[in-house]
Amino acid sequence: MKAKVIKSLLLVEDNLGDARLLRDMFNEAGSPVTEMTHVESLGEAERHLAARAVDVILLDLGLPDAQGMGAVRRAQAAAPRVPLVVLTGLDDESLAAQALQEGAQDYLVKGQIEARVLLRALRNAIERKVMEEALFVEKERAHVTLRCIGDAVVCTDLAGKLTFLNVVAENLTGWSWQEALGKAMTQVCRILNAKNREAIGNPMEIRSGPHRGGPLPSSCILVRRDGFEIPIEDSVAPIHDRQGKTTGAVIVFRDVSEARAMALEIIHSAEHDFLTGLPNRTLLNDRVNQSVALSLRHSNKGAVLFLDLDGFKHINDSLGHPVGDKVLQSIATRLVACLRGSDTVSRQGGDEFVVLLSELQQPEDAAATAKRMLQAVSEAHLIDNHDLHITTSIGVSIFPDDGLDAETLIKNADTAMYQAKENGRHSYQFFKPAMNARAVERQSIEESLRRALERNEFALDYQPKINLRTGEITGAEALLRWTHPVRGPVSPAQFIPVAEDCGLIQPIGNWVLREACRQTRAWEDAGLRLATIAVNVSAIELRSESFLDGVFAILANTGLRPSALELELTESVLMRHVESTETILQALREKGVKLAVDDFGTGYSSLSYLRKLSVDTLKIDQSFVRQITAVPQETTIVAAVIGMGRNLKLRVVAEGVETVEELAFLQAQGCDEAQGYYFSRPVAPEPFAKLLQTGVPRAALGPFAPDRLAQETVPVRPS
Ligand code: C2E
Ligand code: MG
Ligand code: MG
């Protein structure tokens, strides 16, 4: 220890004889005292201590200006950190003992002092003072720590009686330390195991063992003094004495209500969709897999329903995402209301929902639920003062029949959902294995399509349009033909949707347009003039940015009059993106290009909008023409559709005319033109050129051939 050398000693002694005696002892060889200052009163001592540091003070208790305890106290006040050894007379030992209690480190009795004893006393005093200081710092640190930490700390003795509580423990338990001290730990800190609500007893006896220490059961509950329960996390450790004997325990615990709540929240948000609060894909997959396992065990069935909203993008685009979000929330609420508590609705993202129905007796039960959901979704959603109408398409897969895991079942339900969309939306469809075959087929078509252009596998057929009054060929529709090297001819109804999906429709459409314009111009140059050549344009083409430039470039390159080109657009395309379509159509019309509404009557046209778009032609869909002979009593609809076109002052063309009866009816209703197998099938360019030269036979014009035409039948309108 440092006290080997005592650099500065202060001797406070008024008796000069005693002082000399002591000084002599210090001067002996081997003494550790290198410097000693002698003063004769406490006043002098105080002045010295104020000016200089000393290592130890030797204090006589009978000074002229201070005696006994008064001297001890003044010396300590002047140098609180300096060790103090007092000198007393033989008869003063009780005084000396008192001095020790006041904080002096040791005492020496005058007249019995030997050099060795003196020096040892001084050294010990210094050492003891250093230890006392360290102990004080240590205690203070522990005290401050216990006061400041956020954890509750309580200590008990061996019997489990409380010996200490910090402030946090007071707050958590509801007991003040004054009340709690000496009480049984189990009375003040009632801790239960959260799993079985069994009390955790005296920390000295609990299973984890006071000798080992460590955490208590992973989830515990503290029952507060008022009975309120708080989830806590806690640990217990034994307290040992110097011999290693256990004397008590420290229990540390903390309120984890917030942490637990947050953990629950994190688990919840990892498994739920933030927008609707519904389970997400992860949780659904889990539940589907569990449900499949149960169905196998109980030999019953279940279903996975894949829902995709029809035209949701339109709501998002036109009314904004906040409205779209509210629609999704509204739909989520309705779907939940359609189901049993044991079923699961999840949102997969976007406008897709997946529903799990477990424990079905028969697949038909899923159909009933699907119908309920179709109905629930389609009822108006009142959102931000908009009355919004939306429908959904649903695909259903049944387990275990259609799959044994979530991934397959959802994929198959998704496939069935596509079929439902194709069948005209707002409907449901059960999965059939053939649908997968179709998907494979589609894939193979897509691959072949990619090479079809460069391999020259495309060709155009032409089908004439006949003026029903004069019998003349007024124009033709160009229809795309694809001859697959292995499959042979593939119908456009089969490959056009695939081309649309995979982005090939643009180069293909471009080729069709160029070829049709080139051919028409070539016929014209050969003296075979057509009023119009009609080319079908799909929605995807129309929406492509380069569409207009493409059309104009082709007209310029082929040299065809713009007014000889008629573009056929289906009704649904025209009605869907009203504003952007209007701009494009306007640009086409300004050039003189004509426009026809294809498949008229199958969509939902707004008549006022049709008028505004100023299209030239309405092509009445085949399905109406078919009704003329198939369901004669419903011909009023056909008549109405024709009438509608005439009211809008448009040229009306009937598609798919196959029989003379259909022709007669159309003529009688004043339909302007017709197209169909009755006159000619779509044919290759050479036979079509011949047709242009010879015209369709007069007989083909049926009962109202021009020479037989009565004056009153059809009012002639300019075309
Ligand atoms: P669409 O534009 O409505 O064409 C009329 C369809 O009816 C053609 O079928 C035609 O062959 C058929 N048809 C004509 N007269 C009769 C008849 O009397 N009876 C019957 N049952 N059918 C008749 P196709 O050629 O199979 O074309 C089907 C659809 O494919 C077309 O319907 C059109 O939407 C699309 N399409 C054809 N070529 C093209 C093209 O070049 N581009 C685009 N985008 N679509 C095309
Ligand atoms: Mg067409
Ligand atoms: Mg059509």
PDB file of C-alpha atoms in Angstrom, residues 334-470:
ATOM      1  CA  ARG A 334     -67.962  -6.874 -46.490  1.00  0.00           C
ATOM      2  CA  LEU A 335     -66.008  -9.998 -47.295  1.00  0.00           C
ATOM      3  CA  VAL A 336     -65.418 -10.649 -43.610  1.00  0.00           C
ATOM      4  CA  ALA A 337     -69.137 -10.253 -43.002  1.00  0.00           C
ATOM      5  CA  CYS A 338     -69.874 -12.963 -45.610  1.00  0.00           C
ATOM      6  CA  LEU A 339     -67.880 -15.626 -43.788  1.00  0.00           C
ATOM      7  CA  ARG A 340     -67.891 -17.790 -40.715  1.00  0.00           C
ATOM      8  CA  GLY A 341     -65.488 -16.890 -37.934  1.00  0.00           C
ATOM      9  CA  SER A 342     -63.406 -19.950 -38.751  1.00  0.00           C
ATOM     10  CA  ASP A 343     -62.781 -18.839 -42.339  1.00  0.00           C
ATOM     11  CA  THR A 344     -59.987 -16.485 -43.353  1.00  0.00           C
ATOM     12  CA  VAL A 345     -60.022 -13.517 -45.707  1.00  0.00           C
ATOM     13  CA  SER A 346     -56.616 -12.219 -46.657  1.00  0.00           C
ATOM     14  CA  ARG A 347     -55.404  -9.468 -48.888  1.00  0.00           C
ATOM     15  CA  GLN A 348     -52.653 -10.492 -51.248  1.00  0.00           C
ATOM     16  CA  GLY A 349     -51.809  -6.941 -52.279  1.00  0.00           C
ATOM     17  CA  GLY A 350     -53.308  -4.701 -54.925  1.00  0.00           C
ATOM     18  CA  ASP A 351     -56.941  -5.545 -55.560  1.00  0.00           C
ATOM     19  CA  GLU A 352     -56.571  -9.256 -54.887  1.00  0.00           C
ATOM     20  CA  PHE A 353     -58.069 -11.099 -51.948  1.00  0.00           C
ATOM     21  CA  VAL A 354     -57.814 -14.771 -51.082  1.00  0.00           C
ATOM     22  CA  VAL A 355     -60.384 -16.509 -48.924  1.00  0.00           C
ATOM     23  CA  LEU A 356     -59.940 -19.814 -47.136  1.00  0.00           C
ATOM     24  CA  LEU A 357     -63.039 -21.853 -46.363  1.00  0.00           C
ATOM     25  CA  SER A 358     -62.317 -24.810 -44.143  1.00  0.00           C
ATOM     26  CA  GLU A 359     -64.341 -27.891 -43.276  1.00  0.00           C
ATOM     27  CA  LEU A 360     -66.784 -27.908 -46.177  1.00  0.00           C
ATOM     28  CA  GLN A 361     -69.196 -30.787 -46.580  1.00  0.00           C
ATOM     29  CA  GLN A 362     -69.238 -30.389 -50.343  1.00  0.00           C
ATOM     30  CA  PRO A 363     -67.714 -28.063 -52.954  1.00  0.00           C
ATOM     31  CA  GLU A 364     -71.149 -26.508 -53.593  1.00  0.00           C
ATOM     32  CA  ASP A 365     -70.856 -24.769 -50.214  1.00  0.00           C
ATOM     33  CA  ALA A 366     -67.984 -22.764 -51.695  1.00  0.00           C
ATOM     34  CA  ALA A 367     -70.231 -21.741 -54.594  1.00  0.00           C
ATOM     35  CA  ALA A 368     -72.797 -20.375 -52.160  1.00  0.00           C
ATOM     36  CA  THR A 369     -70.130 -18.327 -50.414  1.00  0.00           C
ATOM     37  CA  ALA A 370     -68.773 -17.101 -53.754  1.00  0.00           C
ATOM     38  CA  LYS A 371     -72.253 -15.925 -54.741  1.00  0.00           C
ATOM     39  CA  ARG A 372     -72.658 -14.115 -51.431  1.00  0.00           C
ATOM     40  CA  MET A 373     -69.335 -12.387 -51.923  1.00  0.00           C
ATOM     41  CA  LEU A 374     -70.158 -11.358 -55.512  1.00  0.00           C
ATOM     42  CA  GLN A 375     -73.352  -9.793 -54.217  1.00  0.00           C
ATOM     43  CA  ALA A 376     -71.733  -8.133 -51.200  1.00  0.00           C
ATOM     44  CA  VAL A 377     -68.974  -6.527 -53.258  1.00  0.00           C
ATOM     45  CA  SER A 378     -71.302  -5.301 -55.993  1.00  0.00           C
ATOM     46  CA  GLU A 379     -73.543  -3.272 -53.715  1.00  0.00           C
ATOM     47  CA  ALA A 380     -72.724   0.443 -53.936  1.00  0.00           C
ATOM     48  CA  HIS A 381     -69.855   1.692 -51.774  1.00  0.00           C
ATOM     49  CA  LEU A 382     -70.449   5.215 -50.516  1.00  0.00           C
ATOM     50  CA  ILE A 383     -66.994   6.772 -50.354  1.00  0.00           C
ATOM     51  CA  ASP A 384     -66.271  10.492 -50.073  1.00  0.00           C
ATOM     52  CA  ASN A 385     -69.685  11.265 -51.525  1.00  0.00           C
ATOM     53  CA  HIS A 386     -69.135   8.956 -54.487  1.00  0.00           C
ATOM     54  CA  ASP A 387     -71.529   6.088 -54.982  1.00  0.00           C
ATOM     55  CA  LEU A 388     -69.031   3.588 -56.292  1.00  0.00           C
ATOM     56  CA  HIS A 389     -69.947   0.364 -58.042  1.00  0.00           C
ATOM     57  CA  ILE A 390     -67.440  -2.371 -58.440  1.00  0.00           C
ATOM     58  CA  THR A 391     -67.601  -6.061 -59.145  1.00  0.00           C
ATOM     59  CA  THR A 392     -65.239  -8.930 -58.614  1.00  0.00           C
ATOM     60  CA  SER A 393     -64.291 -12.154 -60.348  1.00  0.00           C
ATOM     61  CA  ILE A 394     -63.701 -15.250 -58.259  1.00  0.00           C
ATOM     62  CA  GLY A 395     -61.777 -18.431 -58.954  1.00  0.00           C
ATOM     63  CA  VAL A 396     -62.286 -21.424 -56.667  1.00  0.00           C
ATOM     64  CA  SER A 397     -59.987 -24.354 -55.987  1.00  0.00           C
ATOM     65  CA  ILE A 398     -61.025 -27.222 -53.750  1.00  0.00           C
ATOM     66  CA  PHE A 399     -58.747 -29.197 -51.487  1.00  0.00           C
ATOM     67  CA  PRO A 400     -57.617 -31.859 -51.367  1.00  0.00           C
ATOM     68  CA  ASP A 401     -58.834 -32.359 -54.986  1.00  0.00           C
ATOM     69  CA  ASP A 402     -57.068 -29.420 -56.670  1.00  0.00           C
ATOM     70  CA  GLY A 403     -53.941 -29.298 -54.555  1.00  0.00           C
ATOM     71  CA  LEU A 404     -52.390 -30.176 -51.222  1.00  0.00           C
ATOM     72  CA  ASP A 405     -50.472 -27.008 -50.483  1.00  0.00           C
ATOM     73  CA  ALA A 406     -51.193 -23.313 -50.332  1.00  0.00           C
ATOM     74  CA  GLU A 407     -49.078 -22.452 -53.356  1.00  0.00           C
ATOM     75  CA  THR A 408     -50.810 -24.868 -55.732  1.00  0.00           C
ATOM     76  CA  LEU A 409     -54.276 -24.120 -54.419  1.00  0.00           C
ATOM     77  CA  ILE A 410     -53.837 -20.368 -54.752  1.00  0.00           C
ATOM     78  CA  LYS A 411     -52.295 -20.730 -58.211  1.00  0.00           C
ATOM     79  CA  ASN A 412     -55.193 -22.894 -59.381  1.00  0.00           C
ATOM     80  CA  ALA A 413     -57.781 -20.555 -57.884  1.00  0.00           C
ATOM     81  CA  ASP A 414     -56.002 -17.723 -59.686  1.00  0.00           C
ATOM     82  CA  THR A 415     -56.205 -19.621 -62.992  1.00  0.00           C
ATOM     83  CA  ALA A 416     -59.921 -20.199 -62.442  1.00  0.00           C
ATOM     84  CA  MET A 417     -60.322 -16.499 -61.621  1.00  0.00           C
ATOM     85  CA  TYR A 418     -58.879 -15.601 -65.028  1.00  0.00           C
ATOM     86  CA  GLN A 419     -61.422 -17.861 -66.604  1.00  0.00           C
ATOM     87  CA  ALA A 420     -64.170 -16.096 -64.649  1.00  0.00           C
ATOM     88  CA  LYS A 421     -62.897 -12.767 -66.004  1.00  0.00           C
ATOM     89  CA  GLU A 422     -62.922 -14.103 -69.527  1.00  0.00           C
ATOM     90  CA  ASN A 423     -66.432 -15.387 -69.037  1.00  0.00           C
ATOM     91  CA  GLY A 424     -67.530 -11.828 -68.519  1.00  0.00           C
ATOM     92  CA  ARG A 425     -66.488 -10.805 -64.997  1.00  0.00           C
ATOM     93  CA  HIS A 426     -68.696 -10.499 -61.910  1.00  0.00           C
ATOM     94  CA  SER A 427     -68.832 -14.275 -61.795  1.00  0.00           C
ATOM     95  CA  TYR A 428     -67.123 -17.219 -60.159  1.00  0.00           C
ATOM     96  CA  GLN A 429     -65.506 -20.237 -61.693  1.00  0.00           C
ATOM     97  CA  PHE A 430     -64.321 -23.546 -60.246  1.00  0.00           C
ATOM     98  CA  PHE A 431     -60.871 -24.662 -61.235  1.00  0.00           C
ATOM     99  CA  LYS A 432     -60.644 -27.489 -63.768  1.00  0.00           C
ATOM    100  CA  PRO A 433     -57.423 -29.308 -64.594  1.00  0.00           C
ATOM    101  CA  ALA A 434     -58.072 -28.433 -68.277  1.00  0.00           C
ATOM    102  CA  MET A 435     -57.432 -24.820 -67.337  1.00  0.00           C
ATOM    103  CA  ASN A 436     -53.841 -25.663 -66.666  1.00  0.00           C
ATOM    104  CA  ALA A 437     -53.696 -27.372 -70.026  1.00  0.00           C
ATOM    105  CA  ARG A 438     -55.003 -24.143 -71.511  1.00  0.00           C
ATOM    106  CA  ALA A 439     -52.342 -22.159 -69.746  1.00  0.00           C
ATOM    107  CA  VAL A 440     -49.708 -24.462 -71.220  1.00  0.00           C
ATOM    108  CA  GLU A 441     -51.336 -24.093 -74.620  1.00  0.00           C
ATOM    109  CA  ARG A 442     -51.270 -20.335 -74.278  1.00  0.00           C
ATOM    110  CA  GLN A 443     -47.617 -20.443 -73.436  1.00  0.00           C
ATOM    111  CA  SER A 444     -46.837 -22.475 -76.516  1.00  0.00           C
ATOM    112  CA  ILE A 445     -48.858 -20.108 -78.725  1.00  0.00           C
ATOM    113  CA  GLU A 446     -46.936 -17.204 -77.284  1.00  0.00           C
ATOM    114  CA  GLU A 447     -43.613 -18.803 -78.152  1.00  0.00           C
ATOM    115  CA  SER A 448     -44.628 -19.541 -81.724  1.00  0.00           C
ATOM    116  CA  LEU A 449     -46.181 -16.097 -82.135  1.00  0.00           C
ATOM    117  CA  ARG A 450     -42.852 -14.475 -81.389  1.00  0.00           C
ATOM    118  CA  ARG A 451     -41.401 -16.038 -84.541  1.00  0.00           C
ATOM    119  CA  ALA A 452     -44.493 -15.805 -86.729  1.00  0.00           C
ATOM    120  CA  LEU A 453     -43.764 -12.324 -88.122  1.00  0.00           C
ATOM    121  CA  GLU A 454     -40.214 -12.993 -89.244  1.00  0.00           C
ATOM    122  CA  ARG A 455     -41.231 -16.345 -90.697  1.00  0.00           C
ATOM    123  CA  ASN A 456     -44.012 -14.769 -92.745  1.00  0.00           C
ATOM    124  CA  GLU A 457     -46.681 -16.950 -91.214  1.00  0.00           C
ATOM    125  CA  PHE A 458     -49.307 -14.213 -91.277  1.00  0.00           C
ATOM    126  CA  ALA A 459     -51.667 -13.376 -94.112  1.00  0.00           C
ATOM    127  CA  LEU A 460     -54.808 -11.302 -94.519  1.00  0.00           C
ATOM    128  CA  ASP A 461     -58.187 -12.471 -95.740  1.00  0.00           C
ATOM    129  CA  TYR A 462     -60.753  -9.989 -96.970  1.00  0.00           C
ATOM    130  CA  GLN A 463     -64.489 -10.165 -96.431  1.00  0.00           C
ATOM    131  CA  PRO A 464     -66.706  -7.888 -98.520  1.00  0.00           C
ATOM    132  CA  LYS A 465     -69.318  -5.506 -97.125  1.00  0.00           C
ATOM    133  CA  ILE A 466     -72.415  -5.237 -99.274  1.00  0.00           C
ATOM    134  CA  ASN A 467     -74.646  -2.213 -99.725  1.00  0.00           C
ATOM    135  CA  LEU A 468     -78.083  -3.678 -99.013  1.00  0.00           C
ATOM    136  CA  ARG A 469     -79.816  -1.249-101.340  1.00  0.00           C
ATOM    137  CA  THR A 470     -77.608  -1.512-104.416  1.00  0.00           C
TER     138      THR A 470
END
